[in-house]
Amino acid sequence: MPIVTSPEQNASEVEIEQAIRSGIEHYFDDCRARVPAFIDRHFHYPGALATNRMALGWDMLRAPINLLWAPVYALTCLLKVLLPKRTGLMWLHSLANRVPAGFTTNVQQHISHLILVDLLNNGQEGSILEGYLIEALEAVYERHTYEAVDQKRFGKLIEPLVADALSQYRITRTASADITNSISCTVLGAFAFQKFTPGGIGLGVVLASMLAKTLAAQNFILGETVGGWYYSWFPPEPSVATTASVMIAVMASLAAFAAFSGVIFDPVQAAVGLHRRRLHKLLDHLQRDVTLSTQSSFRPKDQFVARILDMFDMIRSGLL
């Protein structure tokens, strides 16, 4: 934290630093206390419906693009972590930093605004952190001088950190939708087809095989009934065109489902505590960054979990 001293230097730097840390701690404790009510209001029913109805409209196009772009962005994030920041590689880090996370959907923007206003600022449009800092500093200054605290010192203290943290939180929405798709495909494959389909690719392969079997049976020389029996023992291999077409259709359907999946899975995540843990993690990292004056350290692992599931789906389907 930057040290703020009074014009007359009557208050010691230790006292001022302790006051700043106390103000930051008090602010984030109040934010954490608002988390349960925030989740009940926006992620349980009926609030989940209001939160996710923003998906109607352009989000139907943005969500599929984000899901397709997510592996590229996850790879760039992994490269930034693994590659050392040497002089010869700085251009690569700079290039990776310019890779966008994807389109910001209306649902993501709405939730970011709710976190900023309702959770971080207790219903106010402006930042209230500076009020906590000023109150703590004034208590110190009153013991030494009557000089007023300069509020402009704290006007932009947290803004860039919050902006980056909310950007990372928006990425978790895309990752959560991808994880939701993987789970949905697994459940659908198990109950509908008695197959293990850990993702859209696996489900597409199963459906392509079923379609190839149906088409082959219809064209069987001894009739469809005999053909169905024959191909149940000797299943035909679907063509590349059939497999690709079915996969595209499945992925498109999943992408459309992803835009509205929050209506179903936000209450589920709220019930099992995922939203609570994610918001507490966001607040913990913000408190650390503000206290130590570091860059934003909030980097949720959801997107990497989603990519691991995608890789497993491709391996299981024989594409890798």
Short mmCIF file of C-alpha atoms in Angstrom, two decimals, residues 10 15 138-145:
data_model
loop_
_atom_site.label_atom_id
_atom_site.label_comp_id
_atom_site.label_asym_id
_atom_site.label_seq_id
_atom_site.Cartn_x
_atom_site.Cartn_y
_atom_site.Cartn_z
CA ASN A 10 2.61 14.47 13.07
CA GLU A 15 0.06 4.49 12.42
CA GLU A 138 -9.24 10.57 10.08
CA ALA A 139 -9.26 8.64 13.35
CA VAL A 140 -5.44 8.76 13.27
CA TYR A 141 -5.20 12.38 12.13
CA GLU A 142 -7.56 13.58 14.82
CA ARG A 143 -4.97 12.61 17.41
CA HIS A 144 -2.31 14.74 15.75
CA THR A 145 -3.74 17.41 13.46
#
